[in-house]
Amino acid sequence: MPPDRKPYHRADEDTRRQALITATLALVAEGGAQAATVRAIAQKAGVTAGLIRHYFQGKDALMAAAYAHLMHRMTADSAAVLRTAPHDPKARLAAFVTAALCPPVVDGEALVLWAAFMQETHRDPAMRQTHAQTYLAFRDQLQSLIADLLGHSAPQDLRRLAIACNAVIDGLWMEGCALPDAFAMGELVDLGLHAVGAILGADLAGQSAQGTPVSTQSNMKVPA
Amino acid sequence: MPPDRKPYHRADEDTRRQALITATLALVAEGGAQAATVRAIAQKAGVTAGLIRHYFQGKDALMAAAYAHLMHRMTADSAAVLRTAPHDPKARLAAFVTAALCPPVVDGEALVLWAAFMQETHRDPAMRQTHAQTYLAFRDQLQSLIADLLGHSAPQDLRRLAIACNAVIDGLWMEGCALPDAFAMGELVDLGLHAVGAILGADLAGQSAQGTPVSTQSNMKVPA
DNA sequence: CTATCAATTATCCAACCGCATAATAAGGCC
DNA sequence: GGCCTTATTATGCGGTTGGATAATTGATAG
């Protein structure tokens, strides 16, 4: 008695892994980590649950892979913003801040996603390391932009300024994600440019409306 | 054959509820929301699992109660900081910022706890409302301090300044919680005072070392 | 056209989840 | 000191979880 099986087609390894990772991220985003069960992931990816074990060592490994994928996409997109930005240091920094405070970086899903993975990060040392790397890379990028703008102050001061500016961006990012209706279009960007400008002692607000594609994903949120 | 039962003593309602809520928060802090099962909560509270249903309508109700308790404690302690602060507007604001960037507010557990509940908040409208109230209350407190310092500017400007300063505090709080070893003692406070001062155009750094008890809990982190 | 083998599915399993209910004992009241 | 209320424990249930294994398919090479 052959019970009718679901017909299927073979896909190469990368495609399948990618589909599983995408499905995992989607589920975590919409329902938290607990919503990403092996069965739900498989269903969303259009396969059956057992397949996960065929491509990953277990559910934990899939989660770790999804997290790493998310972080790498973030850093890659962040770098892309800088590649298309102008050459004036002030405009480049303004573009960076603007990109970090606009959709799709500012997004209701993004915050949930970030929060969900932070807990995993708190338990799994491997995830913690993945995070630390990407987080510091993001801050270093910001610090580099500040250095270009300020004409290379003392490294200590640069680090402090980068931390403070990063905090502003993170904080505004959080509020924008969490309370999307509480801010008018562009208000978040305006606030960010003013605040970062105030901290650095430079006027960035004039740069806001030009040369910023505002179309990629970045940001680097914490955990330990 | 009377199988030996665990001996117990009766406790009044408030004590038991409190114990269950405390146990819930502890478990969420150390293992995320998924670690807070009814059995684990009961064990940590020193009772058996069935008792939870006797005091709460279900596990969800207990989680909601725990979240509300956490938020209320935060706001209460935040108000306490202001009560013991001096009368000079500048010193009061400095004390507020300082308290938000020192232990026990800055704490590894705090961030995990916040992140865990944010996901629940994302699903449960009741929790979302609980959050929105406490969050806006915190920001209003900050805005009030800024108004005292600046001599009442236009409400629009006050709101914008409060949002920006709140973002700085939130961002530094996150980094401090997540990367406790990345900052020297007092560095976070120093950074926060300088950044908030820069945004408001006032020098707060001189106020840092005095009159701030640095011993209560506050902060108000986002979600939607 | 067929044999081969990896990819995919189907099925089973032990553990755990939250919840419901029955049995039991603790403590106040007279 | 005995009784009555009820807080508390103990036990059982249906459902779901992640993981393991066996069966079956589809692609591919010869």
PDB file of C-alpha atoms in Angstrom, chain B residues 122-219:
ATOM      1  CA  HIS B 122       4.625  42.036  19.878  1.00  0.00           C
ATOM      2  CA  ARG B 123       1.870  39.426  20.030  1.00  0.00           C
ATOM      3  CA  ASP B 124      -0.227  40.343  23.022  1.00  0.00           C
ATOM      4  CA  PRO B 125      -2.117  43.660  22.746  1.00  0.00           C
ATOM      5  CA  ALA B 126      -2.532  43.902  26.500  1.00  0.00           C
ATOM      6  CA  MET B 127       1.205  43.705  27.020  1.00  0.00           C
ATOM      7  CA  ARG B 128       1.720  46.218  24.245  1.00  0.00           C
ATOM      8  CA  GLN B 129      -0.443  48.664  26.065  1.00  0.00           C
ATOM      9  CA  THR B 130       1.337  48.074  29.355  1.00  0.00           C
ATOM     10  CA  HIS B 131       4.532  48.842  27.594  1.00  0.00           C
ATOM     11  CA  ALA B 132       3.428  51.958  25.770  1.00  0.00           C
ATOM     12  CA  GLN B 133       2.246  53.515  29.015  1.00  0.00           C
ATOM     13  CA  THR B 134       5.467  52.974  30.929  1.00  0.00           C
ATOM     14  CA  TYR B 135       7.644  53.935  27.999  1.00  0.00           C
ATOM     15  CA  LEU B 136       5.963  57.253  27.381  1.00  0.00           C
ATOM     16  CA  ALA B 137       5.907  57.954  31.102  1.00  0.00           C
ATOM     17  CA  PHE B 138       9.669  57.590  31.197  1.00  0.00           C
ATOM     18  CA  ARG B 139      10.192  59.863  28.223  1.00  0.00           C
ATOM     19  CA  ASP B 140       7.856  62.458  29.678  1.00  0.00           C
ATOM     20  CA  GLN B 141       9.893  62.471  32.846  1.00  0.00           C
ATOM     21  CA  LEU B 142      13.002  63.111  30.814  1.00  0.00           C
ATOM     22  CA  GLN B 143      11.265  65.831  28.846  1.00  0.00           C
ATOM     23  CA  SER B 144      10.168  67.493  32.058  1.00  0.00           C
ATOM     24  CA  LEU B 145      13.750  67.573  33.317  1.00  0.00           C
ATOM     25  CA  ILE B 146      14.895  69.083  30.035  1.00  0.00           C
ATOM     26  CA  ALA B 147      12.190  71.718  30.205  1.00  0.00           C
ATOM     27  CA  ASP B 148      13.321  72.721  33.690  1.00  0.00           C
ATOM     28  CA  LEU B 149      16.864  73.053  32.453  1.00  0.00           C
ATOM     29  CA  LEU B 150      16.152  74.965  29.273  1.00  0.00           C
ATOM     30  CA  GLY B 151      13.566  77.368  30.584  1.00  0.00           C
ATOM     31  CA  HIS B 152      10.634  76.070  28.612  1.00  0.00           C
ATOM     32  CA  SER B 153      11.239  76.205  24.915  1.00  0.00           C
ATOM     33  CA  ALA B 154       8.561  75.421  22.380  1.00  0.00           C
ATOM     34  CA  PRO B 155       6.810  72.085  23.055  1.00  0.00           C
ATOM     35  CA  GLN B 156       7.831  70.795  19.642  1.00  0.00           C
ATOM     36  CA  ASP B 157      11.495  71.398  20.352  1.00  0.00           C
ATOM     37  CA  LEU B 158      11.212  69.876  23.813  1.00  0.00           C
ATOM     38  CA  ARG B 159       9.715  66.727  22.381  1.00  0.00           C
ATOM     39  CA  ARG B 160      12.472  66.425  19.824  1.00  0.00           C
ATOM     40  CA  LEU B 161      15.185  66.954  22.398  1.00  0.00           C
ATOM     41  CA  ALA B 162      13.614  64.416  24.724  1.00  0.00           C
ATOM     42  CA  ILE B 163      13.475  61.840  21.962  1.00  0.00           C
ATOM     43  CA  ALA B 164      17.105  62.386  21.060  1.00  0.00           C
ATOM     44  CA  CYS B 165      18.336  62.256  24.655  1.00  0.00           C
ATOM     45  CA  ASN B 166      16.235  59.202  25.319  1.00  0.00           C
ATOM     46  CA  ALA B 167      17.819  57.560  22.298  1.00  0.00           C
ATOM     47  CA  VAL B 168      21.309  58.255  23.621  1.00  0.00           C
ATOM     48  CA  ILE B 169      20.420  56.778  26.983  1.00  0.00           C
ATOM     49  CA  ASP B 170      18.782  53.736  25.445  1.00  0.00           C
ATOM     50  CA  GLY B 171      21.667  53.121  23.081  1.00  0.00           C
ATOM     51  CA  LEU B 172      24.324  53.406  25.763  1.00  0.00           C
ATOM     52  CA  TRP B 173      22.245  51.271  28.064  1.00  0.00           C
ATOM     53  CA  MET B 174      22.090  48.564  25.442  1.00  0.00           C
ATOM     54  CA  GLU B 175      25.803  48.619  24.790  1.00  0.00           C
ATOM     55  CA  GLY B 176      26.597  48.613  28.468  1.00  0.00           C
ATOM     56  CA  CYS B 177      24.331  45.660  29.121  1.00  0.00           C
ATOM     57  CA  ALA B 178      25.525  43.684  26.146  1.00  0.00           C
ATOM     58  CA  LEU B 179      29.244  44.344  26.347  1.00  0.00           C
ATOM     59  CA  PRO B 180      29.931  44.927  30.022  1.00  0.00           C
ATOM     60  CA  ASP B 181      33.656  44.370  29.618  1.00  0.00           C
ATOM     61  CA  ALA B 182      33.992  46.866  26.784  1.00  0.00           C
ATOM     62  CA  PHE B 183      33.639  49.906  29.026  1.00  0.00           C
ATOM     63  CA  ALA B 184      35.584  51.103  32.028  1.00  0.00           C
ATOM     64  CA  MET B 185      33.855  52.009  35.275  1.00  0.00           C
ATOM     65  CA  GLY B 186      32.034  55.284  34.817  1.00  0.00           C
ATOM     66  CA  GLU B 187      32.884  55.537  31.153  1.00  0.00           C
ATOM     67  CA  LEU B 188      29.308  54.976  30.132  1.00  0.00           C
ATOM     68  CA  VAL B 189      28.082  57.695  32.482  1.00  0.00           C
ATOM     69  CA  ASP B 190      30.742  60.068  31.232  1.00  0.00           C
ATOM     70  CA  LEU B 191      29.776  59.419  27.643  1.00  0.00           C
ATOM     71  CA  GLY B 192      26.094  59.835  28.389  1.00  0.00           C
ATOM     72  CA  LEU B 193      26.543  63.139  30.189  1.00  0.00           C
ATOM     73  CA  HIS B 194      28.695  64.528  27.407  1.00  0.00           C
ATOM     74  CA  ALA B 195      26.354  63.390  24.654  1.00  0.00           C
ATOM     75  CA  VAL B 196      23.174  64.614  26.336  1.00  0.00           C
ATOM     76  CA  GLY B 197      24.947  67.834  27.187  1.00  0.00           C
ATOM     77  CA  ALA B 198      26.016  68.295  23.589  1.00  0.00           C
ATOM     78  CA  ILE B 199      22.487  67.725  22.326  1.00  0.00           C
ATOM     79  CA  LEU B 200      21.012  70.196  24.800  1.00  0.00           C
ATOM     80  CA  GLY B 201      23.838  72.694  24.506  1.00  0.00           C
ATOM     81  CA  ALA B 202      24.650  72.508  28.209  1.00  0.00           C
ATOM     82  CA  ASP B 203      27.579  71.158  30.179  1.00  0.00           C
ATOM     83  CA  LEU B 204      26.446  68.336  32.420  1.00  0.00           C
ATOM     84  CA  ALA B 205      29.763  66.613  32.966  1.00  0.00           C
ATOM     85  CA  GLY B 206      30.681  68.654  36.017  1.00  0.00           C
ATOM     86  CA  GLN B 207      27.698  67.238  37.881  1.00  0.00           C
ATOM     87  CA  SER B 208      28.639  63.645  37.543  1.00  0.00           C
ATOM     88  CA  ALA B 209      30.271  62.764  40.838  1.00  0.00           C
ATOM     89  CA  GLN B 210      27.814  64.171  43.330  1.00  0.00           C
ATOM     90  CA  GLY B 211      24.372  63.588  44.675  1.00  0.00           C
ATOM     91  CA  THR B 212      23.529  60.548  42.601  1.00  0.00           C
ATOM     92  CA  PRO B 213      22.703  57.518  44.712  1.00  0.00           C
ATOM     93  CA  VAL B 214      23.166  55.198  41.760  1.00  0.00           C
ATOM     94  CA  SER B 215      21.322  52.452  43.495  1.00  0.00           C
ATOM     95  CA  THR B 216      17.877  52.014  42.009  1.00  0.00           C
ATOM     96  CA  GLN B 217      16.393  50.579  38.937  1.00  0.00           C
ATOM     97  CA  SER B 218      15.007  52.444  35.998  1.00  0.00           C
ATOM     98  CA  ASN B 219      15.068  52.704  32.236  1.00  0.00           C
TER      99      ASN B 219
END
